[in-house]
Amino acid sequence: MDKMINFTIDGISVEAKKGESILTVARKNDIYIPTMCYISKTTPCASCRMCVVEAKDVEGFVLSCNTPPTEGIEITTNSAELENERTNIMKLYDVNHPLECGVCDKSGECDLQNKTLEFGVSQQNFSAREQHRKIENWGLINYDPTLCIMCEKCVHVCNEVIGDDAIDVKFGGYSSTIIPKNNDTLDCTYCGECIAVCPVGALVSSNFQYSANAWELTRVPATCAHCSGGCSLEYETRHLGINGGDSILRVKNNFEYTSLCGAGRFGFDFSNNVLNKDEAAFRKAVEAVKNAKAIRFSSMITNEEAHILELLKDKLDIKLFNEDARKFKEFMSAYSSVSAKKHHSGSLDAVKQCDAAVVIGSRIATDNPALRYALTTASKHNGAKILYAHPVEDALMQNTVTQFIKYEVGTEEGVIALFANAILKDLDLSEDERAFFDELDLGYLEAETNVGDDELALMIKSFNRAAKRVLIVGNDLISHERSSNIAKLAAMIEKYTDFSIIIVPNEVNTLGVSLICNLDKDEEISNVVGYNAKGDFVISSLAGADLAVPALNQQEGTFVSIDNKVLPTNVALSFKGYTLNDIAAAHGIVKETTVDYTKELNTEAGFKNIDFDSLENFLSAHGDDVRGYLLDEVECESNGKLESVSELPEFNGTVIYHSNPVLQFNAYTNITKQLEKDTSLRGSAQFAAAAKISDGDEVEISFGKRSINRKFKLDSELKGTIALNPTFDDVSDASRYKFEKSKIVRVIHE
């Protein structure tokens, strides 16, 4: 255990861990030191100098943000000299800063306003020649350099947390400004985190600008509804006019400790605007459910809705179809048969703190941005070694990945077997387990997967000194036809090593649904009711439904995140129509509200008997995530046996990979106004040559039993004969293996 460093701040005895700064320790002990450029989730910017303190027997002021304490040192955070220093710093910040507070989007929550008032800067002793600075429109983001105070927060968060490294400082004294890095225009994933951390109104949402003042908005704490990351956010709403209703104007996050992707920040307008109850449609829905053989539903629902569907299944003796959650449940069952635990052991925090990580079977930057940000944090702050294994290289991960292993499509079982063999090679396994690895035909597996012994040796060498290791398993392994054996191999790595494992759910509540519902294998039968899914009668929050129900930003309820946390979400916008709870009541399953079921969720799966209104939903002043609760660990019988690796398949010719572009996840992000909707098939020049198509061609893509038309777009960052096909605009089975053999034909219009 590291020795603690004992010292005093303002006469108060405190202690620091190795690597902590004076400012970090002060904040932990609720001792106030003013800052302008500091944020907890990045390395110190050290540009504002507001955080200066005095240290006994040390000449001059000390920057508390990046100075570690020494044993016994005496720190003073407030004195006449420090007050004068900070006041002069504020006067310099205020030099010719435009007095546009009346229309500035940051007014009312501006650090510059707050500190100017805090230090009583009522007049200006300094001046500088005014300069013309062009306002930049960067798409979803506007930048006004006249308002910028050059704190550099945006640059640090873009590089150290997001991983885009898309902006930089153009130094020039008083003419310094923020610019796109190595580009004339901003080339990034538009997460908007730079907007969130900007302490003034220099970086703003172009859609929100001049829409409202901070004090006019009502904040609704919620959980993001777009992926399984479970990111905390606040919907900010305002009532629009006498005859208008409430509207979400923007989304914010606690930027000090959390981050949001662009879908969470800008893709908030997916509500279902129903003005009244359609009684005729409701009666038809009740009748359709009564006569149904099955209900097919997506994982874009709350735990409480999933529980209601399970009650309807038992009451009406019908089937429940959800292939996404069913396959996840089967994968976790196989995992549990070896690990003896119902839930995976890893978390986003474990990734952030790791010094080595393996990502396999996921285009993680777009599948789950929260994981991408956690990996970037580990890389930048811990120097973590990141191994990324996938058939398609990802340019978004190039600033983070230290080793890329390109394996052949379909060979995931062979790849995980090779990884497990290399990692467990010298460990004490059971007789049966050791026999499994001894019988592996390593030459065959290496040849068919295209994973060489030298690559495995480099992985082991890189990870040898790592103390905190993580294995991240993506949907390509969960949806694989050999997923059961893959799950057992992954569990073997966790069982015998210090690796923690994260198994990435596909949708926002895939994990929750898999724990609550007893699911049947989907069948092509008649009399199926679709709940946010296809069916003979469709109940949905999307357009074209036979009965409209509320979207996820119009509901109270809970999700289970990738961290195995049960997280609450709240109503941002009202809904005037019927809900699933009303349909259940019509069949004798009666609760006053949907969240009355929260305390009844399946305790055998780790849920707790807690009322919805008793669930906390905030981040503490020190960054503790006080939201919902962690699922209880559930012990399982450990009786799983490894099967011999099957013959590895071949995917020859033109192969497509079902993968969404940045900011898009599903049919709900597809209907939002701000998010870009690139529906093109993106492929390399090599793919175009193999398919005999050119950039801009309209093509027909045939795979399985389906055919769709797309515009083909050359992507210089892609390699090989695999093209990326989006799915967000085409509601389809989220559970299928994402790689598919395809036939590509150029469409010629007469």
XYZ file of C-alpha atoms in Angstrom:
750
model
C 0.000 0.000 0.000
C 1.356 3.440 -0.945
C 2.394 5.625 1.968
C 0.110 8.624 2.520
C 1.537 12.160 2.510
C 0.461 14.212 5.535
C 0.305 18.009 5.351
C -1.997 20.929 6.225
C -4.242 23.246 4.198
C -5.336 26.384 6.066
C -4.383 24.660 9.309
C -6.485 21.576 8.572
C -4.646 18.255 8.629
C -5.086 16.382 5.349
C -3.425 13.496 3.544
C -2.668 12.778 -0.093
C -2.086 9.681 -2.153
C 0.864 9.481 -4.490
C 0.105 11.493 -7.634
C -2.558 13.743 -6.089
C -2.163 17.497 -6.367
C -2.768 20.095 -3.664
C -5.963 21.133 -5.462
C -7.253 17.559 -5.648
C -6.728 17.067 -1.913
C -8.324 20.438 -1.120
C -11.447 19.518 -3.103
C -11.677 16.130 -1.380
C -11.701 17.974 1.933
C -14.203 20.638 0.803
C -11.608 23.413 0.891
C -12.292 26.012 -1.796
C -9.582 27.112 -4.214
C -10.856 29.117 -7.215
C -10.080 27.868 -10.741
C -10.961 28.832 -14.294
C -9.211 26.218 -16.429
C -9.256 23.088 -14.268
C -11.448 20.030 -14.886
C -11.086 16.829 -12.923
C -11.151 14.399 -15.852
C -8.095 15.783 -17.695
C -4.532 16.655 -16.809
C -4.219 20.230 -15.504
C -4.361 22.913 -18.195
C -2.363 25.251 -15.919
C -3.286 28.274 -18.006
C -5.413 30.424 -15.683
C -3.209 30.667 -12.534
C -6.331 31.288 -10.438
C -5.537 28.246 -8.295
C -2.298 29.692 -6.864
C -1.677 29.100 -3.162
C 1.078 29.898 -0.694
C 3.400 27.247 0.730
C 5.341 27.962 3.908
C 9.061 28.583 3.276
C 8.485 28.508 -0.499
C 9.129 31.746 -2.357
C 6.341 33.009 -4.606
C 3.018 31.398 -5.367
C 2.454 27.707 -6.104
C 0.064 26.328 -8.739
C -2.120 23.975 -6.726
C -3.557 22.186 -9.784
C -0.324 20.492 -10.841
C 1.834 20.605 -7.702
C 1.965 17.507 -5.485
C 2.318 18.130 -1.741
C 5.333 17.090 0.284
C 5.325 15.656 3.784
C 4.509 18.289 6.407
C 4.141 21.245 4.059
C 1.797 24.032 5.215
C -0.497 25.424 2.507
C -2.482 28.663 2.675
C -5.323 29.136 0.184
C -6.414 32.652 1.130
C -4.503 35.798 2.001
C -4.413 39.470 1.002
C -1.597 38.719 -1.449
C -3.493 35.817 -3.034
C -6.672 37.908 -3.227
C -4.780 40.684 -5.028
C -3.150 38.184 -7.420
C -6.463 36.561 -8.320
C -8.202 39.927 -8.712
C -5.536 41.097 -11.151
C -5.871 37.830 -13.083
C -9.615 38.479 -13.364
C -8.985 42.023 -14.582
C -6.752 40.642 -17.319
C -9.405 38.094 -18.255
C -11.931 40.914 -18.522
C -9.760 43.032 -20.835
C -12.044 43.999 -23.719
C -14.222 40.940 -23.117
C -17.472 41.849 -24.948
C -20.270 42.867 -22.603
C -22.822 40.716 -24.396
C -24.188 38.993 -21.309
C -27.760 39.905 -22.214
C -27.705 37.680 -25.297
C -24.811 35.331 -24.509
C -25.909 31.714 -24.102
C -23.627 31.301 -21.109
C -25.091 34.178 -19.116
C -26.312 32.974 -15.746
C -23.924 30.000 -15.686
C -20.701 31.679 -16.830
C -17.483 31.187 -14.856
C -16.199 34.564 -16.028
C -19.345 36.289 -14.712
C -19.149 34.401 -11.435
C -15.474 35.082 -10.795
C -15.767 38.738 -11.835
C -18.443 39.177 -9.173
C -16.561 37.003 -6.661
C -13.473 39.189 -6.838
C -15.357 42.471 -7.068
C -13.968 43.596 -10.420
C -16.204 46.645 -10.908
C -13.852 48.690 -13.067
C -11.113 47.973 -15.591
C -7.528 49.188 -15.125
C -6.185 47.498 -18.253
C -7.004 47.730 -21.932
C -5.865 46.263 -25.209
C -6.410 47.146 -28.851
C -9.629 45.600 -30.119
C -9.114 43.055 -32.886
C -11.491 41.725 -35.491
C -12.026 38.015 -34.967
C -14.235 36.017 -37.275
C -16.981 33.895 -35.722
C -16.599 30.307 -36.921
C -19.518 28.047 -37.802
C -18.367 24.447 -37.365
C -21.674 22.716 -38.048
C -23.267 21.730 -34.743
C -20.755 23.975 -32.965
C -20.166 27.732 -33.249
C -16.953 29.371 -32.013
C -16.687 33.067 -31.135
C -13.002 33.910 -30.532
C -13.879 37.339 -29.085
C -15.456 35.561 -26.105
C -12.695 32.956 -25.720
C -10.456 33.262 -22.642
C -7.977 30.592 -23.841
C -8.448 28.308 -20.848
C -7.684 25.325 -23.134
C -10.269 23.073 -21.483
C -11.756 22.199 -24.873
C -8.395 21.113 -26.283
C -7.596 18.913 -23.289
C -10.956 17.151 -23.192
C -10.981 16.576 -26.964
C -7.546 14.961 -26.830
C -7.498 13.217 -23.439
C -11.084 11.995 -23.011
C -12.822 11.879 -26.377
C -9.808 10.905 -28.469
C -10.675 13.044 -31.511
C -7.716 15.425 -30.996
C -9.541 17.712 -33.430
C -8.772 21.197 -32.072
C -5.638 23.038 -31.072
C -4.379 26.380 -29.823
C -3.001 28.826 -32.352
C -0.617 30.829 -30.208
C -0.202 34.542 -30.846
C -0.326 36.386 -27.564
C -3.506 38.445 -27.371
C -4.394 37.093 -30.827
C -4.346 33.442 -29.705
C -7.345 31.405 -30.759
C -8.742 27.858 -30.990
C -8.487 26.284 -34.444
C -9.252 22.937 -36.098
C -6.141 20.767 -35.844
C -4.322 20.082 -39.116
C -7.434 21.014 -41.053
C -9.273 24.000 -42.475
C -12.585 22.799 -41.050
C -13.503 20.925 -37.895
C -13.117 17.172 -38.465
C -14.449 15.377 -35.400
C -17.239 13.178 -34.052
C -19.230 16.206 -32.836
C -19.649 14.987 -29.275
C -20.061 18.595 -28.151
C -17.894 18.051 -25.085
C -15.977 21.225 -25.973
C -19.261 23.132 -25.601
C -19.875 21.529 -22.219
C -16.483 22.423 -20.719
C -16.254 25.956 -22.154
C -16.514 28.297 -19.130
C -17.786 31.215 -21.242
C -19.903 31.582 -24.380
C -17.115 31.000 -26.882
C -18.174 27.483 -27.882
C -21.925 26.981 -28.178
C -24.492 24.738 -29.812
C -25.453 26.343 -33.118
C -29.003 24.995 -32.754
C -29.450 26.335 -29.208
C -27.751 29.723 -29.686
C -30.013 32.667 -28.802
C -32.889 30.334 -27.888
C -33.095 30.827 -24.128
C -31.295 31.972 -20.994
C -30.114 29.418 -18.465
C -32.547 30.610 -15.793
C -35.534 30.063 -18.103
C -34.902 26.331 -18.426
C -36.132 23.449 -16.280
C -33.596 20.686 -15.744
C -34.756 17.067 -15.796
C -32.147 14.507 -14.668
C -32.236 11.385 -16.849
C -30.224 8.583 -18.407
C -29.248 8.621 -22.080
C -31.504 6.369 -24.166
C -29.205 5.657 -27.122
C -26.719 2.980 -26.018
C -25.929 0.821 -22.996
C -23.353 3.258 -21.598
C -25.903 4.618 -19.115
C -24.547 8.166 -19.346
C -26.128 10.714 -17.025
C -27.601 13.817 -18.609
C -30.079 16.601 -18.007
C -32.823 17.470 -20.456
C -33.350 21.232 -20.316
C -36.927 22.124 -21.188
C -38.994 25.279 -21.591
C -42.665 25.991 -22.153
C -43.111 27.554 -25.584
C -45.817 30.222 -25.668
C -49.397 30.353 -24.464
C -50.677 27.623 -26.771
C -47.442 25.667 -26.982
C -46.236 22.749 -24.927
C -42.912 21.958 -23.294
C -39.934 21.387 -25.557
C -36.405 20.105 -24.954
C -34.043 22.915 -25.967
C -30.745 21.246 -25.103
C -29.030 18.455 -23.182
C -26.253 19.009 -20.663
C -23.964 16.812 -18.596
C -21.857 17.254 -15.487
C -18.731 17.852 -17.584
C -16.454 17.912 -14.550
C -16.716 14.150 -14.211
C -18.832 12.738 -17.076
C -18.910 12.904 -20.864
C -21.584 12.576 -23.553
C -21.396 11.576 -27.181
C -23.065 13.677 -29.865
C -26.128 11.424 -30.035
C -26.789 11.985 -26.340
C -26.146 15.737 -26.566
C -27.814 16.610 -29.870
C -30.183 13.678 -30.514
C -32.836 14.531 -27.949
C -35.864 15.304 -30.140
C -37.335 11.824 -30.601
C -40.462 12.254 -28.482
C -43.877 11.073 -29.679
C -46.120 14.128 -29.902
C -49.571 12.732 -29.191
C -52.158 15.334 -28.208
C -54.957 13.087 -26.948
C -56.014 9.512 -26.298
C -57.161 7.505 -29.313
C -59.766 5.274 -27.661
C -60.562 3.313 -30.823
C -56.906 2.470 -31.404
C -56.545 1.534 -27.744
C -59.467 -0.919 -27.908
C -57.933 -2.508 -31.015
C -54.575 -2.800 -29.218
C -56.182 -4.512 -26.212
C -57.942 -6.943 -28.553
C -54.772 -7.563 -30.583
C -52.814 -8.436 -27.436
C -55.629 -10.667 -26.221
C -55.613 -12.662 -29.486
C -51.856 -12.600 -30.041
C -49.670 -15.680 -30.187
C -46.617 -13.586 -29.337
C -45.351 -10.096 -28.608
C -42.189 -9.075 -30.419
C -40.350 -6.127 -28.846
C -37.074 -4.240 -28.978
C -34.657 -3.573 -26.129
C -35.354 0.165 -26.400
C -37.683 -0.057 -23.398
C -37.494 0.360 -19.623
C -37.131 -2.484 -17.135
C -40.662 -1.792 -15.957
C -42.087 -2.203 -19.471
C -40.139 -5.456 -19.863
C -41.633 -6.656 -16.565
C -45.154 -5.793 -17.778
C -44.531 -7.789 -20.972
C -43.416 -10.755 -18.875
C -46.613 -10.480 -16.805
C -48.671 -10.403 -20.020
C -46.816 -13.489 -21.260
C -47.773 -15.410 -18.121
C -51.323 -14.066 -17.956
C -52.213 -14.686 -21.616
C -49.947 -17.701 -22.198
C -48.208 -16.116 -25.181
C -44.623 -15.990 -26.393
C -42.144 -13.122 -26.090
C -39.749 -12.461 -28.981
C -36.617 -10.363 -28.599
C -33.648 -11.959 -30.360
C -31.235 -9.242 -29.259
C -31.847 -9.882 -25.546
C -32.322 -13.648 -26.002
C -28.888 -14.099 -27.559
C -27.325 -11.874 -24.919
C -29.013 -13.987 -22.237
C -27.691 -17.206 -23.802
C -24.181 -15.738 -23.978
C -24.315 -14.701 -20.324
C -25.678 -18.120 -19.314
C -22.689 -19.820 -20.952
C -20.345 -17.263 -19.356
C -21.911 -17.911 -15.925
C -21.470 -21.672 -16.283
C -17.703 -21.108 -16.065
C -17.389 -17.894 -14.040
C -20.062 -18.958 -11.478
C -21.336 -15.345 -11.561
C -24.463 -14.033 -13.270
C -22.986 -10.633 -14.171
C -19.751 -9.629 -15.864
C -17.170 -8.140 -13.529
C -15.957 -5.070 -15.438
C -17.190 -1.484 -15.573
C -16.448 1.816 -17.287
C -14.482 2.915 -14.220
C -12.397 -0.265 -14.435
C -11.573 0.624 -18.038
C -10.626 4.206 -17.113
C -8.286 2.918 -14.407
C -6.777 0.038 -16.393
C -3.264 -0.111 -17.813
C -4.058 -2.785 -20.417
C -7.197 -3.591 -22.395
C -8.255 -6.004 -25.134
C -11.216 -5.051 -27.345
C -12.538 -7.829 -29.549
C -15.613 -8.097 -31.763
C -16.847 -4.527 -31.691
C -16.434 -1.315 -33.661
C -16.393 0.233 -30.235
C -16.154 3.932 -31.129
C -19.617 3.876 -32.681
C -21.123 0.863 -30.867
C -20.546 2.341 -27.418
C -18.859 5.789 -27.277
C -18.756 5.679 -23.462
C -16.324 2.765 -23.728
C -14.271 4.620 -26.329
C -13.938 7.590 -23.949
C -12.972 5.274 -21.078
C -10.282 3.643 -23.237
C -8.975 7.055 -24.320
C -8.775 8.153 -20.684
C -6.843 4.999 -19.781
C -4.470 5.508 -22.691
C -3.782 9.198 -22.080
C -3.673 9.148 -18.279
C -2.339 5.680 -17.448
C -0.318 4.934 -20.565
C -2.537 1.870 -21.011
C -1.742 -0.628 -23.753
C -4.849 -1.021 -25.901
C -5.161 -4.063 -28.177
C -7.940 -3.779 -30.754
C -8.911 -6.988 -32.555
C -11.335 -6.769 -35.472
C -11.540 -7.535 -39.210
C -11.910 -3.796 -39.945
C -9.512 -1.138 -38.684
C -11.152 1.931 -37.123
C -9.626 5.357 -37.781
C -11.451 6.771 -34.733
C -9.311 4.545 -32.494
C -5.970 5.415 -34.071
C -5.040 7.858 -31.278
C -5.689 5.194 -28.644
C -4.811 1.733 -29.974
C -1.264 0.459 -29.414
C -1.736 -2.886 -31.203
C -4.220 -3.773 -33.932
C -4.894 -7.422 -34.753
C -6.841 -7.945 -37.964
C -8.512 -11.326 -37.967
C -10.614 -12.990 -40.650
C -14.382 -12.540 -40.646
C -16.236 -15.340 -38.849
C -13.207 -16.700 -36.981
C -13.988 -15.124 -33.594
C -14.093 -18.520 -31.838
C -10.585 -19.293 -33.086
C -9.311 -15.838 -32.110
C -10.617 -16.022 -28.537
C -9.196 -19.567 -28.254
C -5.765 -18.285 -29.325
C -5.995 -15.368 -26.890
C -7.055 -17.640 -24.029
C -4.295 -20.129 -24.804
C -1.635 -17.387 -24.803
C -2.922 -15.785 -21.593
C -3.524 -19.031 -19.665
C -0.499 -20.909 -21.014
C 1.442 -21.207 -17.769
C -1.447 -21.252 -15.280
C -2.747 -24.130 -13.201
C -5.967 -25.257 -14.909
C -8.174 -28.250 -14.257
C -7.344 -31.469 -16.084
C -10.211 -31.070 -18.575
C -9.396 -27.423 -19.217
C -5.711 -28.117 -19.791
C -6.650 -30.953 -22.145
C -8.778 -28.549 -24.196
C -5.827 -26.222 -24.779
C -3.375 -29.065 -25.361
C -5.631 -30.360 -28.129
C -5.896 -27.026 -29.948
C -4.470 -27.119 -33.463
C -2.629 -23.810 -33.114
C -1.206 -23.919 -36.629
C -4.684 -24.311 -38.121
C -6.189 -21.590 -35.929
C -3.395 -19.107 -36.683
C -3.632 -19.783 -40.417
C -7.430 -19.509 -40.607
C -7.787 -16.505 -38.277
C -4.731 -14.706 -39.705
C -3.532 -14.094 -36.145
C 0.165 -14.854 -35.955
C 2.224 -16.199 -33.078
C 4.306 -13.012 -33.179
C 1.177 -10.899 -32.608
C 0.176 -13.026 -29.628
C 3.701 -12.816 -28.221
C 3.618 -9.011 -28.536
C 0.273 -8.935 -26.703
C 1.647 -10.997 -23.826
C 4.835 -8.927 -23.651
C 2.867 -5.651 -23.620
C 0.551 -6.896 -20.891
C 3.144 -8.597 -18.680
C 3.680 -5.628 -16.369
C 0.047 -4.517 -16.358
C -1.671 -4.584 -12.974
C -5.212 -3.687 -14.072
C -6.339 -5.535 -17.198
C -9.696 -5.515 -18.969
C -11.218 -7.703 -21.702
C -14.038 -6.047 -23.685
C -16.272 -8.445 -25.616
C -18.420 -7.001 -28.403
C -21.607 -7.989 -30.201
C -19.773 -9.869 -32.975
C -18.998 -12.545 -30.380
C -22.457 -12.496 -28.764
C -24.256 -12.933 -32.107
C -21.803 -15.529 -33.445
C -23.183 -19.021 -34.077
C -20.529 -20.356 -31.677
C -21.269 -17.739 -29.013
C -21.707 -20.299 -26.207
C -18.149 -21.620 -26.483
C -16.794 -18.098 -27.014
C -18.487 -17.005 -23.759
C -16.920 -19.911 -21.864
C -13.457 -19.080 -23.201
C -13.849 -15.443 -22.184
C -14.983 -16.558 -18.717
C -11.905 -18.784 -18.477
C -9.684 -15.723 -18.883
C -11.547 -13.957 -16.092
C -11.613 -17.019 -13.836
C -7.876 -17.650 -13.843
C -6.398 -14.148 -14.273
C -6.801 -10.611 -12.992
C -8.670 -9.583 -16.165
C -12.066 -8.022 -15.531
C -14.546 -8.584 -18.350
C -17.091 -6.264 -19.938
C -19.668 -7.811 -22.249
C -21.164 -5.008 -24.333
C -24.984 -5.020 -24.628
C -26.249 -4.025 -28.057
C -29.098 -1.667 -27.114
C -29.862 0.716 -24.262
C -31.574 -1.992 -22.177
C -30.520 -5.306 -23.710
C -29.048 -6.314 -20.360
C -32.133 -5.389 -18.344
C -34.509 -7.222 -20.685
C -32.293 -10.334 -20.620
C -32.547 -10.445 -16.817
C -36.299 -9.863 -16.607
C -37.929 -11.742 -19.492
C -38.184 -15.421 -20.336
C -37.741 -15.153 -24.075
C -38.742 -17.512 -26.851
C -36.870 -18.054 -30.088
C -38.417 -15.786 -32.718
C -40.594 -17.475 -35.311
C -42.269 -16.238 -38.473
C -45.833 -16.755 -37.234
C -49.060 -14.781 -37.589
C -50.900 -12.816 -34.888
C -47.774 -11.172 -33.497
C -48.048 -7.808 -31.752
C -44.996 -5.622 -32.206
C -43.937 -3.365 -29.322
C -41.468 -0.916 -30.848
C -40.848 -3.730 -33.331
C -42.454 -5.271 -36.405
C -45.733 -7.162 -36.032
C -49.206 -7.654 -37.439
C -50.380 -4.947 -34.995
C -47.754 -2.393 -33.964
C -47.665 -0.509 -30.672
C -44.824 1.977 -30.914
C -43.437 5.424 -30.174
C -42.362 5.663 -33.823
C -44.402 6.903 -36.767
C -46.850 4.518 -38.424
C -47.897 2.712 -35.246
C -51.395 1.287 -34.847
C -51.274 2.623 -31.288
C -48.885 5.367 -30.189
C -47.010 5.037 -26.890
C -44.436 7.330 -25.238
C -40.772 7.482 -26.251
C -38.032 6.992 -23.664
C -37.674 10.730 -22.963
C -41.372 10.746 -22.005
C -41.224 8.007 -19.391
C -40.232 7.306 -15.832
C -38.449 4.039 -15.396
C -35.072 2.325 -15.202
C -32.434 0.795 -17.476
C -29.577 -1.587 -16.679
C -26.329 -0.144 -17.985
C -23.097 -1.767 -19.118
C -21.889 -1.215 -15.509
C -24.642 -3.543 -14.185
C -26.263 -0.495 -12.593
C -30.016 0.047 -12.429
C -30.331 3.679 -13.481
C -33.443 5.877 -13.284
C -34.698 8.110 -16.068
C -37.429 10.747 -15.842
C -40.133 12.400 -17.912
C -38.758 15.325 -19.886
C -41.863 15.826 -22.025
C -45.449 14.868 -21.271
C -47.376 12.268 -23.257
C -51.153 12.539 -23.676
C -51.886 9.064 -25.007
C -51.969 5.511 -23.689
C -49.114 3.460 -22.234
C -48.247 -0.227 -21.949
C -49.412 -0.029 -18.340
C -52.908 0.908 -19.594
C -52.944 -2.144 -21.897
C -51.854 -4.388 -19.011
C -54.620 -2.932 -16.799
C -57.193 -3.800 -19.461
C -56.054 -7.432 -19.049
C -56.329 -7.394 -15.263
C -52.688 -6.538 -14.480
C -53.281 -3.328 -12.552
C -50.874 -0.752 -11.142
C -51.509 2.974 -10.905
C -48.252 3.858 -12.681
C -45.580 1.975 -14.617
C -42.913 2.701 -11.994
C -44.987 0.953 -9.341
C -43.323 -2.153 -10.823
C -39.770 -0.928 -10.083
C -39.667 -2.579 -6.654
C -41.011 -5.841 -8.127
C -38.193 -6.443 -10.623
C -36.610 -9.901 -10.533
C -34.544 -10.158 -7.317
C -33.196 -13.557 -8.421
C -31.389 -11.674 -11.204
C -29.883 -9.124 -8.797
C -32.554 -6.408 -8.703
C -33.403 -4.872 -5.337
C -36.779 -4.239 -3.749
C -36.520 -0.429 -3.963
C -39.253 2.041 -4.932
C -38.578 4.196 -7.977
C -38.996 7.388 -5.939
C -36.283 6.171 -3.553
C -33.658 5.917 -6.304
C -31.050 8.666 -6.154
C -30.092 10.450 -9.373
C -27.159 12.841 -9.035
C -23.388 13.172 -9.115
C -21.803 14.292 -5.852
C -19.498 17.292 -5.587
C -16.572 14.857 -5.706
C -17.796 13.003 -8.792
C -19.368 9.983 -7.111
C -22.107 8.568 -9.346
C -25.044 8.408 -6.943
C -27.610 7.070 -9.381
C -29.805 4.038 -8.888
C -28.011 0.972 -7.557
C -25.616 -1.804 -8.537
C -27.193 -5.175 -9.237
C -26.544 -7.710 -6.493
C -24.091 -10.394 -7.538
C -25.810 -13.726 -8.060
C -23.858 -16.956 -7.737
C -24.414 -19.583 -10.426
C -23.588 -23.254 -10.747
C -20.186 -23.715 -12.362
C -20.652 -26.742 -14.588
C -19.762 -25.439 -18.043
C -17.527 -27.553 -20.269
C -15.479 -26.225 -23.149
C -16.276 -27.661 -26.562
C -13.725 -28.295 -29.280
C -13.324 -25.331 -31.595
C -15.435 -25.922 -34.693
C -14.210 -25.623 -38.252
C -13.743 -21.919 -38.930
C -15.936 -20.474 -41.710
C -14.779 -18.538 -44.763
C -16.299 -15.277 -45.970
C -15.104 -14.780 -49.529
C -16.044 -12.084 -52.032
C -17.712 -8.817 -51.095
C -18.675 -8.777 -47.416
C -20.723 -6.097 -45.664
C -20.518 -5.214 -41.982
C -23.655 -3.777 -40.404
C -22.186 -0.776 -38.602
C -23.682 2.640 -37.977
C -21.837 5.899 -38.634
C -20.906 8.314 -35.853
C -23.890 9.743 -33.908
C -26.393 7.172 -35.208
C -27.690 4.154 -33.294
C -31.257 3.272 -34.214
C -34.623 4.437 -35.544
C -34.852 7.022 -32.752
C -31.602 8.814 -33.587
C -32.735 8.618 -37.217
C -35.712 10.915 -36.575
C -33.762 13.607 -34.740
C -33.112 16.872 -36.575
C -29.499 17.727 -35.729
C -27.753 14.387 -36.249
C -26.233 13.705 -39.662
C -27.903 10.871 -41.556
C -25.324 9.253 -43.808
C -27.118 6.212 -45.253
C -24.439 5.358 -47.814
C -22.612 2.055 -48.125
C -19.006 2.966 -47.348
C -16.145 0.912 -48.747
C -12.512 1.020 -49.844
C -11.163 1.287 -53.380
C -10.365 -2.423 -53.105
C -14.006 -3.189 -52.271
C -15.194 -0.991 -55.156
C -12.926 -2.837 -57.582
C -14.119 -6.238 -56.362
C -17.775 -5.192 -56.630
C -17.184 -3.338 -59.923
C -18.732 -0.115 -58.638
C -17.605 3.500 -58.338
C -17.958 6.361 -55.877
C -21.472 7.820 -56.105
C -23.074 4.761 -57.730
C -26.481 3.603 -56.567
C -26.146 -0.070 -55.703
C -28.441 -2.940 -54.790
C -27.117 -4.982 -51.862
C -28.438 -8.530 -51.498
C -27.751 -10.452 -48.299
C -29.649 -13.285 -46.697
C -33.263 -12.973 -47.891
C -33.126 -9.206 -48.248
C -32.171 -6.575 -50.787
C -31.719 -2.852 -50.158
C -30.541 0.065 -52.282
C -27.831 2.450 -51.133
C -25.498 5.051 -52.561
C -21.889 3.852 -52.533
C -19.263 6.135 -51.036
C -15.501 5.595 -51.248
C -13.845 5.827 -47.839
C -10.075 6.276 -47.939
C -9.773 5.188 -44.291
C -11.176 1.703 -44.997
C -9.156 -1.234 -46.298
C -9.983 -4.676 -47.694
C -13.143 -6.036 -49.283
C -15.489 -5.261 -46.393
C -17.921 -2.326 -46.639
C -19.860 -0.680 -43.821
C -23.658 -0.772 -44.108
C -25.697 1.403 -41.700
C -28.781 0.021 -39.953
C -30.183 3.055 -38.127
C -32.583 3.860 -40.991
C -33.653 0.255 -41.484
C -35.340 -1.320 -38.446
C -33.970 -4.852 -38.498
C -32.899 -7.688 -36.241
C -30.283 -6.179 -33.929
C -29.185 -9.644 -32.873
C -27.794 -10.933 -36.170
C -24.108 -11.497 -36.811
C -23.031 -8.203 -38.316
C -20.854 -9.598 -41.100
C -22.748 -10.936 -44.111
C -21.788 -12.251 -47.510
C -23.379 -9.987 -50.071
C -23.989 -9.474 -53.734
C -23.460 -5.908 -54.940
C -25.020 -4.786 -58.222
C -24.876 -1.284 -59.693
C -28.349 0.111 -60.322
C -28.823 1.628 -63.776
C -31.901 3.787 -64.297
C -33.271 3.806 -67.835
